Coordinates of C-alpha atoms and ligand atoms in Angstrom, one line a residue:
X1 CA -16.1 -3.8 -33.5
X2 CA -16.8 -6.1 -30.7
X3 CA -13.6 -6.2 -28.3
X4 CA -13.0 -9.4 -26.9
X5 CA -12.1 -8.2 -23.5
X6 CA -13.6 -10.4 -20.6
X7 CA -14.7 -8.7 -17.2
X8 CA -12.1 -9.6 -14.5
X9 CA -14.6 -10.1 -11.8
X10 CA -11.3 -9.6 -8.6
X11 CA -11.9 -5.5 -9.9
X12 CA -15.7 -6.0 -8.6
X13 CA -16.9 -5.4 -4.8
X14 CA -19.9 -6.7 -4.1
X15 CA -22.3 -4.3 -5.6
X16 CA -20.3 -4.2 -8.7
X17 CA -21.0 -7.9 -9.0
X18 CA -24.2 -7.5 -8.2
X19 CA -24.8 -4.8 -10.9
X20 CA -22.6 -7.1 -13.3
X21 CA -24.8 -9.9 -13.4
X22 CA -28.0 -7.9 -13.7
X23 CA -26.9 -6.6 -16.5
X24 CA -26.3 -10.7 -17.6
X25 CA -30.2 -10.8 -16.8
X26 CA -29.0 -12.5 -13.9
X27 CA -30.4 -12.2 -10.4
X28 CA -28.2 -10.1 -8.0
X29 CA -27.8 -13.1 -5.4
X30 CA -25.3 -14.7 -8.3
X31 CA -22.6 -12.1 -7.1
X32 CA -22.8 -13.6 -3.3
X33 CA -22.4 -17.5 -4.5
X34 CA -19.5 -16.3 -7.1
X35 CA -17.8 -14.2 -4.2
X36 CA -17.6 -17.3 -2.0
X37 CA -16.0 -19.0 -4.6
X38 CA -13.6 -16.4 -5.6
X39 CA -12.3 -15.5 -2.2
X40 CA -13.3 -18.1 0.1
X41 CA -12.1 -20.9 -1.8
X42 CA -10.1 -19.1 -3.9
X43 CA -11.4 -20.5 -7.1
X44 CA -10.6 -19.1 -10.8
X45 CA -12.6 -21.5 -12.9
X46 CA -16.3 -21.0 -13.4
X47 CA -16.5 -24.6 -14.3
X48 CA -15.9 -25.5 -10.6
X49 CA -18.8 -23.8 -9.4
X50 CA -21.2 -26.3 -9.0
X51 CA -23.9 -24.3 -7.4
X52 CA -24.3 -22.1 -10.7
X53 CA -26.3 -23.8 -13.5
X54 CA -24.4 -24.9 -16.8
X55 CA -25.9 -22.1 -19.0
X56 CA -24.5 -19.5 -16.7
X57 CA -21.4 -20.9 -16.5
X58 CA -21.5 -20.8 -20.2
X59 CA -22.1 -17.3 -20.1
X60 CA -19.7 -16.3 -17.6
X61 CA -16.9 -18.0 -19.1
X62 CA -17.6 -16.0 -22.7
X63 CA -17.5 -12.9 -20.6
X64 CA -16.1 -12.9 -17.8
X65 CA -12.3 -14.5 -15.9
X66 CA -10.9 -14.5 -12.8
X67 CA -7.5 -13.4 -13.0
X68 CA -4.9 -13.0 -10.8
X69 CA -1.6 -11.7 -11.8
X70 CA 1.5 -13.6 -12.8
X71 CA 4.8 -13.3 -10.9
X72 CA 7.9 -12.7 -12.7
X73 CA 9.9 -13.7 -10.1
X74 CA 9.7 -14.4 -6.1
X75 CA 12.9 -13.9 -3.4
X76 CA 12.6 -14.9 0.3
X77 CA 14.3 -13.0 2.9
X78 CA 16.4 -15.2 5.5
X79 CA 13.4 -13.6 7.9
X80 CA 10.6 -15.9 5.9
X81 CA 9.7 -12.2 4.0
X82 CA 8.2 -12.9 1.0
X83 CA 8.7 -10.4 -2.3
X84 CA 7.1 -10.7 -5.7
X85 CA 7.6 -9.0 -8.7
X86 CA 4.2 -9.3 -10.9
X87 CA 4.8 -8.0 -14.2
X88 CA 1.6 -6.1 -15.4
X89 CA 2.8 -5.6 -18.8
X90 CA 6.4 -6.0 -20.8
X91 CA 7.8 -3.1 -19.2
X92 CA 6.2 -2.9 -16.0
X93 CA 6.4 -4.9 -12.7
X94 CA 4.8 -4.2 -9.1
X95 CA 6.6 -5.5 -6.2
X96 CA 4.2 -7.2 -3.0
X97 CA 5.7 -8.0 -0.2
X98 CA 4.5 -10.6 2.4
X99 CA 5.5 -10.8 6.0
X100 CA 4.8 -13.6 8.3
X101 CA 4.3 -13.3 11.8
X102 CA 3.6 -15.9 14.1
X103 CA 0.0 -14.7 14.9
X104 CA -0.7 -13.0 11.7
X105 CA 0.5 -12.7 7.9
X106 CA 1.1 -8.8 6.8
X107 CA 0.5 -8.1 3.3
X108 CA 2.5 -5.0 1.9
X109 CA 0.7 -4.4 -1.3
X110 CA 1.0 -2.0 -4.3
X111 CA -1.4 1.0 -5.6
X112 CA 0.4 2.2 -8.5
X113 CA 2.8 0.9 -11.2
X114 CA 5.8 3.6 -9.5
X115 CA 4.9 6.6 -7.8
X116 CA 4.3 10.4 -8.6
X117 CA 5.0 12.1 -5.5
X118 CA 9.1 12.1 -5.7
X119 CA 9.3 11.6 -1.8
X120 CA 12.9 12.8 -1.2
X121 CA 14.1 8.8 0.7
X122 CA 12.0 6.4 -1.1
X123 CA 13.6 4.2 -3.8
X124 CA 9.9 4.0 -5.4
X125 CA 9.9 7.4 -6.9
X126 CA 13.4 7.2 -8.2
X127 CA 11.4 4.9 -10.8
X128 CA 8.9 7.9 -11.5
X129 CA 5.1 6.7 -12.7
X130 CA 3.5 4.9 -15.0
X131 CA 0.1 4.5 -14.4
X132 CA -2.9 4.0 -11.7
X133 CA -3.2 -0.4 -10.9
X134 CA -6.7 -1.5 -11.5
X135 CA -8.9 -2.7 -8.9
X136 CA -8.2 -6.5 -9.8
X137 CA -4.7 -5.8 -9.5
X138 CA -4.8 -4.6 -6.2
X139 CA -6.8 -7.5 -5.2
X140 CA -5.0 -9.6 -7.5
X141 CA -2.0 -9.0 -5.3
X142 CA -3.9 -10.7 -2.2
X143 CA -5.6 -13.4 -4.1
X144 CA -2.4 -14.5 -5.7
X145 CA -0.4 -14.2 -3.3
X146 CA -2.7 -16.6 -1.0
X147 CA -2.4 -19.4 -4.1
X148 CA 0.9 -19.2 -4.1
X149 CA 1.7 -19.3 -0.1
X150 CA -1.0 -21.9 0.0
X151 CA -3.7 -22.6 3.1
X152 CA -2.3 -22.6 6.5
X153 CA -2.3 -25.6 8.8
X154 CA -5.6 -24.3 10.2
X155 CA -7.0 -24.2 6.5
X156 CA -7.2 -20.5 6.7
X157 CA -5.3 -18.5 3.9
X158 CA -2.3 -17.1 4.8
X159 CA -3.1 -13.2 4.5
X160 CA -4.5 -12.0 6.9
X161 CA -3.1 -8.1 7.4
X162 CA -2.6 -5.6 4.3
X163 CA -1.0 -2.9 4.6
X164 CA -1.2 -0.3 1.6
X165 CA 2.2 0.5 2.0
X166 CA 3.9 -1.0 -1.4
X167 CA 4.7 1.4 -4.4
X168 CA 2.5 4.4 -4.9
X169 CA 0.2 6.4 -3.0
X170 CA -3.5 4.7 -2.6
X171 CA -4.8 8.1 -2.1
X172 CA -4.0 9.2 -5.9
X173 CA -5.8 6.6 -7.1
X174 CA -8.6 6.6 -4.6
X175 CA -11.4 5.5 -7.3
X176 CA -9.5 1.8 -7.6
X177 CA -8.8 1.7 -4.1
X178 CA -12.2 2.0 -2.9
X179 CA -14.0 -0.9 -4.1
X180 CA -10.4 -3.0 -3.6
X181 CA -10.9 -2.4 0.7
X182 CA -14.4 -2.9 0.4
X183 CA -13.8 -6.4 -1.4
X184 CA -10.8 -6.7 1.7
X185 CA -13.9 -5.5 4.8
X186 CA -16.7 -7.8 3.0
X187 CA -17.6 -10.9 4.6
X188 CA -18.0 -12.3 1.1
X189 CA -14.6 -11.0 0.5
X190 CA -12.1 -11.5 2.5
X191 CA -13.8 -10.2 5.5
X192 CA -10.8 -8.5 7.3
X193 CA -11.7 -6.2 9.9
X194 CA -10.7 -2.3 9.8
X195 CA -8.3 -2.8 12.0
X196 CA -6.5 -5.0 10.0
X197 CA -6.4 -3.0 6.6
X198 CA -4.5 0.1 7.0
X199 CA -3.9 2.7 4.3
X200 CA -0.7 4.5 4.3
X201 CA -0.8 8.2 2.7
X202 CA 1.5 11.1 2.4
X203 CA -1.4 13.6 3.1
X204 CA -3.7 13.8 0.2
X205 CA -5.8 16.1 2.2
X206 CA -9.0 16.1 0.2
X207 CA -8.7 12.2 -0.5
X208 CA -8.3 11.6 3.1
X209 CA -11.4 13.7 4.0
X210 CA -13.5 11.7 1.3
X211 CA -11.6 7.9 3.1
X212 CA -14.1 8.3 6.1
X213 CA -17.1 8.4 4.8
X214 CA -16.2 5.6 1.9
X215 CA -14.6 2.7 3.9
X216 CA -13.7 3.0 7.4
X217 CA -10.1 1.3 7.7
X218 CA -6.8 2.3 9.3
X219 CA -4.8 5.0 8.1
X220 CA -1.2 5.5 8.6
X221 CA 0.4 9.3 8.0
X222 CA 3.8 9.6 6.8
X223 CA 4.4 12.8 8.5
X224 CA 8.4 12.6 8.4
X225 CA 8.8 15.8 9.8
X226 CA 8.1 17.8 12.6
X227 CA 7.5 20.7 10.4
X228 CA 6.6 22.6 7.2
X229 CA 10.2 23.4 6.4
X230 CA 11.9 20.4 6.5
X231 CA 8.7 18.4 5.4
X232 CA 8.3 20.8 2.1
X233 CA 12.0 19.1 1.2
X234 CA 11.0 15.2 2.0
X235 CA 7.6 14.7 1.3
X236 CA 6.7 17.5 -1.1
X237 CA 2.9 17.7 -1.7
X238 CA 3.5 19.0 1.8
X239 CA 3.8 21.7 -0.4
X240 CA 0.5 21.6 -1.2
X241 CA -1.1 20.2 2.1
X242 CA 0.5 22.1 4.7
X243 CA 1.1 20.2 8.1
X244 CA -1.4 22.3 10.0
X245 CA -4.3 20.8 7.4
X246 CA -3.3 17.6 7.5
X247 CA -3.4 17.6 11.1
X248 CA -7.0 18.6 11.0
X249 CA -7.3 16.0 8.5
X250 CA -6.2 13.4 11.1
X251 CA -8.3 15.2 13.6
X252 CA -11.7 14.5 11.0
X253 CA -10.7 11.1 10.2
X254 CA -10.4 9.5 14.0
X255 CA -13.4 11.9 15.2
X256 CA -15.8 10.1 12.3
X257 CA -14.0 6.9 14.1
X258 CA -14.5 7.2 18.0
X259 CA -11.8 4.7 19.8
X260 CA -9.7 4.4 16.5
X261 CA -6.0 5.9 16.3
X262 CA -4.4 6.9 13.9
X263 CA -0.5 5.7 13.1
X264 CA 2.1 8.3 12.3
X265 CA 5.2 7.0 10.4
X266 CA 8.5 9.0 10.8
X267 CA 11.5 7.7 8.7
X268 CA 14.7 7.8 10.8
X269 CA 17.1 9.8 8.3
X270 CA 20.7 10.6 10.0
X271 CA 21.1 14.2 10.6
X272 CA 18.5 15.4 9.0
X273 CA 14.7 14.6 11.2
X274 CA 16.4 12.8 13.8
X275 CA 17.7 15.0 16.9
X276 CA 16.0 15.3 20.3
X277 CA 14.7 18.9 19.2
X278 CA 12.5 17.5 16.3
X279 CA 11.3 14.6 18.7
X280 CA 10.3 18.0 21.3
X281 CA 8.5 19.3 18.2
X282 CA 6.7 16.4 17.0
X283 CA 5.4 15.5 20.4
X284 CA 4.0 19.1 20.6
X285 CA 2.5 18.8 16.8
X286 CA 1.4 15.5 18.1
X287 CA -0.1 16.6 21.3
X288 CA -4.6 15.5 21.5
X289 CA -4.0 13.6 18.5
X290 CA -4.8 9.4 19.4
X291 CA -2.0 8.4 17.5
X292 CA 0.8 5.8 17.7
X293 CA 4.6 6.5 15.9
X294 CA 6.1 4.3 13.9
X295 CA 9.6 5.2 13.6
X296 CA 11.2 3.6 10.4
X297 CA 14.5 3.5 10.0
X298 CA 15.6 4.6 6.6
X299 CA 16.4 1.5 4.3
X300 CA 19.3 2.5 1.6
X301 CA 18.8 1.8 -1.7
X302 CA 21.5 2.2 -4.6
X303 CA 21.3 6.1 -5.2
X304 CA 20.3 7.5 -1.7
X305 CA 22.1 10.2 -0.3
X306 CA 20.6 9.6 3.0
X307 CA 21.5 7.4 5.9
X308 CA 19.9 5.6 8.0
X309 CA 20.4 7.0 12.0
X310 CA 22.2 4.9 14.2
X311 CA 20.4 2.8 17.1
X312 CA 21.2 4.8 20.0
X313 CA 19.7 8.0 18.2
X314 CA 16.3 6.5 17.2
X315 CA 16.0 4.8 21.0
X316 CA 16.8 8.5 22.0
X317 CA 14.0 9.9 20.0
X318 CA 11.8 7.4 21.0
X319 CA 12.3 8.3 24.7
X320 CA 11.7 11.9 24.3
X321 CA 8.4 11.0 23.0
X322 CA 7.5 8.4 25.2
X323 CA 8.4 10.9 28.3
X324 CA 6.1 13.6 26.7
X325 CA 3.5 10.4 26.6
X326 CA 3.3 9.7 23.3
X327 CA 3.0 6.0 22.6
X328 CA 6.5 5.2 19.9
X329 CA 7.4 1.9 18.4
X330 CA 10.8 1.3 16.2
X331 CA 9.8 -0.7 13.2
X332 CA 11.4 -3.7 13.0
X333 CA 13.4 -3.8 9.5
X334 CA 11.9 -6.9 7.8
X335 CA 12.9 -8.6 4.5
X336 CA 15.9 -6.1 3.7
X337 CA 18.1 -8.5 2.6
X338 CA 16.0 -8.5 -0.7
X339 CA 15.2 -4.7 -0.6
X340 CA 11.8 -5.6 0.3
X341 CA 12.0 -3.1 3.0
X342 CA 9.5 0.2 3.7
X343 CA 11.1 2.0 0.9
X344 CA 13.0 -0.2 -1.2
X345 CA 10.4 -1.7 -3.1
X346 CA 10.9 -0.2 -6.7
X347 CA 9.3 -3.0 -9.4
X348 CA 9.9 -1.9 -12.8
X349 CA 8.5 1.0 -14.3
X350 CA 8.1 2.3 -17.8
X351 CA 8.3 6.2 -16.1
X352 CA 6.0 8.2 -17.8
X353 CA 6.8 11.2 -15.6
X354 CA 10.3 11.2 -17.0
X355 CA 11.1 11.8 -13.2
X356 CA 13.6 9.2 -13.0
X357 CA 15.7 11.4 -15.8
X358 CA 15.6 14.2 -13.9
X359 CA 16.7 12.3 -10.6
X360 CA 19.6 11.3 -12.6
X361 CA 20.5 14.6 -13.8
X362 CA 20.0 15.9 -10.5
X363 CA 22.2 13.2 -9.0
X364 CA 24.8 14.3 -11.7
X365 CA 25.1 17.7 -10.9
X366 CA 25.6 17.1 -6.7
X367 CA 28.5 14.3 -7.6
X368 CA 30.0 16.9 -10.0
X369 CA 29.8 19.6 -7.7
X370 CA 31.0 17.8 -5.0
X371 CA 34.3 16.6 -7.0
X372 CA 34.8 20.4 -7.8
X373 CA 34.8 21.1 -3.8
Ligands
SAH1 N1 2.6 6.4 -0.6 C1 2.3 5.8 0.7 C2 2.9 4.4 0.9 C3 4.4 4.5 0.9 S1 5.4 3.2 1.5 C4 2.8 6.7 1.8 O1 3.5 7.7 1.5 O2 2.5 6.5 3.0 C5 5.1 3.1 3.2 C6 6.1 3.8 4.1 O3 7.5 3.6 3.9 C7 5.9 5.3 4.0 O4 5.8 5.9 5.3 C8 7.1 5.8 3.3 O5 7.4 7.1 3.6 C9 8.1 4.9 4.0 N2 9.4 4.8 3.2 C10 9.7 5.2 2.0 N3 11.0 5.1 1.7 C11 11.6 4.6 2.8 C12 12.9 4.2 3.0 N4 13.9 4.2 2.1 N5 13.2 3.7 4.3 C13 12.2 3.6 5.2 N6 10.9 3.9 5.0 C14 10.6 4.4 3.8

């Protein structure tokens, strides 16, 4: 049986494109002319490219689309924050997130449809997982949102930053996000330098080993703790990838990338990561390391046990490491009016990983234990 399912050509970099129309009996070249379209000028309809003659447009639009993905709904912060919720099927919806600056446009994209690594603060893997995103949905996140913002005044489209810091972890589904930041880096794409595409991990140690050698962007750490202990508890593949090898990890990635740094991102949780002796430690653990910390603080969502520490702690922890020379910046909490926060982004997601029931259970047994006391 012949399936009618067209190639979406946003889940091709450029030598997928290339291979894709040789196997059309096309010549290679075709994928640079459709790439300008598609990304440049942000084009969907074969029809409108004028440069390709009519019996390949003919053949491209039996076979092949350009989809982006549809949103389901849209909020805007009072801070001009953007958040999207693109439904991907009938039960499940990724949440993007768009930030504007005034010299730049910071898109917070997704990676996976929820998120399997049950990180003890974030609101995404209350939802559990449902599945890796495709290549053209990570880059349909970009390309959509850019139609919908529209150009800028300058004519330039109004993305010009991702972050990889929606739901999931990029890392776990490293073979889609590979070609997605090489469509981002391409000058045929949307030719963003490394410096502006960063990929945040929890410390998939041999993903992040494999990252240098495949595309050479930023990468963010969520370390969130100053040691195995307490890290075993709120990131917990920790459990798996011990501080000490993710450090060397770090170590590997910036030496492949000479002048590069990498970010460290440390949630602010009151009580728990957030006295002067855990900002002693992490200075120490941080010590050699070109890095820079990002110190988040925590964004609530509905069943969070956590709180978010108060000012006066975080600029305290901030000062400890600054005096022990190691450059700190407090995240500024954008878009948290519409939970499209670091943390609160949690879409809607079929959970596969029947996590979410477990959470609940969990959550169950503390309130009940609690009443008891
Ligand atoms: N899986 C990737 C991307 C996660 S989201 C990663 O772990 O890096 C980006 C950042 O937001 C991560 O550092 C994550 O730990 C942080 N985060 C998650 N929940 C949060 C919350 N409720 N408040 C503040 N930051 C949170």
């Amino acid at each position: 049986m012949v399936r009618d399912v067209k190639t979406n050509l946003l889940g091709l970099d450029r030598s997928g494109l290339e291979a894709f129309f040789v196997t059309l009996g096309e010549k290679p070249f075709r994928a640079r002319q459709v790439m300008k379209w598609i990304y440049d000028r942000g084009v969907d309809d074969f029809d409108a490219m004028t440069d390709l003659g009519k019996a390949l447009r003919e053949k491209l639009n039996a076979c092949a689309e350009i989809r982006g993905l549809e949103p389901s709904s849209e909020q805007r912060s009072a801070d001009g924050t953007h958040k999207w919720l693109f439904s991907m099927d009938a039960t499940n919806g990724i949440e993007t997130v768009f930030i504007p600056e005034p010299d730049r446009g910071t898109l917070c994209i997704s990676s996976q449809v929820g998120c399997a690594l049950d990180c003890a603060f974030c609101s995404t893997a209350q939802q559990g997982f449902n599945r890796n995103l495709e290549t053209a949905e990570i880059i349909g996140q970009v390309w959509t949102a850019n139609r919908l913002l529209g150009r800028r005044p300058d004519g330039g489209w109004p993305v010009t930053n991702i972050v990889f810091m929606g739901m999931g972890e990029p890392l776990a589904n490293y073979r889609r996000l590979v070609p997605a930041v090489r469509i981002l880096l391409d000058d045929l794409g949307y030719g963003l330098s490394k410096r502006r595409v960063t990929v945040s991990t929890s410390g998939l140690v041999p993903a992040l080993d494999r990252l240098a050698n495949d595309c050479d962007v930023a990468l963010a750490l969520s370390l969130h703790a100053p040691n195995d202990a307490l890290r075993d508890i709120l990131v917990p593949i920790n459990r798996k990838y011990p501080i000490a090898e993710l450090m060397a990890s770090a170590h590997r990635y910036i030496s492949a990338q000479p002048h590069r740094h990498v970010t460290i991102e440390y949630v602010m949780l009151d009580g728990v990561n957030d006295s002067e002796k855990h900002a002693h430690e992490l200075a120490a653990l941080l010590a050699g390391l070109p890095c820079k910390v990002n110190l988040i603080p925590f964004n609530p969502f509905p069943e969070t046990r956590y709180k978010r520490s108060p000012r006066p702690v975080i600029d305290r922890f901030r000062d400890v490491l600054m005096a022990r020379g190691v450059l700190t910046i407090t995240r500024r909490t954008r878009g948290d009016d519409i939970d499209a926060a670091c943390g609160q982004l949690a879409g809607r997601v079929d959970d596969k990983s029947r996590r979410r029931e477990r959470h609940r259970i969990a959550r169950e047994r503390t309130a009940e234990m609690e009443a008891r006391a």
